[in-house]
Short mmCIF file of C-alpha atoms in Angstrom, two decimals:
data_model
loop_
_atom_site.label_atom_id
_atom_site.label_comp_id
_atom_site.label_asym_id
_atom_site.label_seq_id
_atom_site.Cartn_x
_atom_site.Cartn_y
_atom_site.Cartn_z
CA MET M 1138 98.90 29.71 43.67
CA LEU M 1139 95.57 27.66 43.50
CA SER M 1140 96.51 25.81 46.48
CA PHE M 1141 97.17 29.34 47.77
CA LEU M 1142 93.37 30.44 47.32
CA ALA M 1143 92.08 27.50 48.60
CA THR M 1144 93.87 27.92 52.25
CA THR M 1145 92.85 31.31 52.21
CA ILE M 1146 89.17 30.44 51.56
CA GLU M 1147 89.20 27.80 53.63
CA GLN M 1148 90.62 29.98 56.60
CA MET M 1149 88.31 32.52 55.57
CA ASP M 1150 85.14 29.98 55.69
CA LEU M 1151 86.18 28.70 59.57
CA ALA M 1152 87.05 32.33 60.41
CA LEU M 1153 82.52 32.81 59.33
CA ASP M 1154 81.86 29.28 60.93
CA GLN M 1155 83.69 30.87 64.50
CA LEU M 1156 81.63 34.10 64.14
CA ALA M 1157 78.20 32.11 63.85
CA LEU M 1158 79.03 31.01 67.46
CA ASP M 1159 77.76 33.15 70.32
CA ASP M 1160 81.29 33.36 72.50
CA ILE M 1161 83.79 36.47 72.40
CA ASN M 1162 86.70 33.42 72.46
CA TYR M 1163 85.47 31.96 69.13
CA LYS M 1164 84.77 35.49 67.73
CA ARG M 1165 88.61 36.32 68.98
CA PHE M 1166 89.63 32.96 67.24
CA ALA M 1167 88.11 34.02 63.61
CA LEU M 1168 90.03 37.37 64.05
CA MET M 1169 93.20 35.96 64.18
CA LEU M 1170 92.11 33.49 61.74
CA VAL M 1171 91.53 36.66 59.24
CA ASP M 1172 94.28 38.35 60.59
CA ASN M 1173 96.45 35.40 59.27
CA VAL M 1174 95.31 35.52 55.89
CA ILE M 1175 95.76 39.24 55.36
CA GLU M 1176 99.08 39.03 56.29
CA LEU M 1177 100.02 35.51 54.33
CA ALA M 1178 97.90 37.85 50.98
CA PHE M 1179 100.69 40.74 52.00
CA HIS M 1180 103.46 38.48 52.24
CA ASN M 1181 102.37 36.68 48.93
CA TYR M 1182 102.42 39.89 47.11
CA ALA M 1183 105.54 41.25 48.51
CA LYS M 1184 107.36 37.71 46.89
CA ALA M 1185 105.19 38.36 43.52
CA LYS M 1186 106.59 42.08 43.23
CA HIS M 1187 110.09 40.72 44.37
CA ASN M 1188 109.60 38.37 41.74
CA GLU M 1189 108.70 40.84 38.59
CA ASN M 1190 112.07 42.84 40.13
CA GLU M 1191 114.21 39.89 39.87
CA ILE M 1192 112.69 38.97 36.22
CA TRP M 1193 112.97 42.38 34.84
CA LYS M 1194 116.01 43.89 36.67
CA ARG M 1195 118.54 43.32 33.25
CA PHE M 1196 116.52 45.30 31.03
CA ARG M 1197 115.46 48.29 33.02
CA GLU M 1198 115.28 49.60 36.43
CA PRO M 1199 113.26 47.89 39.18
CA GLU M 1200 109.53 49.15 39.33
CA HIS M 1201 108.70 48.62 42.68
CA ASP M 1202 110.90 49.67 45.78
CA LEU M 1203 113.27 46.76 46.36
CA ALA M 1204 114.19 48.09 50.32
CA LEU M 1205 110.37 48.27 50.62
CA VAL M 1206 109.63 44.75 49.09
CA ALA M 1207 112.48 43.23 51.06
CA LYS M 1208 110.85 44.99 54.14
CA ALA M 1209 107.67 42.95 53.37
CA MET M 1210 109.16 40.27 52.54
CA GLY M 1211 110.58 40.12 55.95
CA GLN M 1212 109.17 37.68 59.44
CA ASN M 1213 107.92 41.44 60.92
CA PHE M 1214 104.42 41.67 60.25
CA SER M 1215 104.05 44.62 62.54
CA PRO M 1216 104.82 47.40 59.57
CA LYS M 1217 102.93 45.90 56.98
#
């Protein structure tokens, strides 16, 4: 988790540096970096919810919708 946070901060810092440059191409690159961070954060969140479901499934009903979590963990980022 700590390495994920460090990587996320590093990407956001690079995006900030790119925004400081006054060129549309650098700003587009910054937008791609921010989009990547958001997608990775959503995927990481979905993975955490999947793990919670797996841990507690023997004791109670899954707290998080199984189909929605499975969809969020997939490679298709459009619905996210």
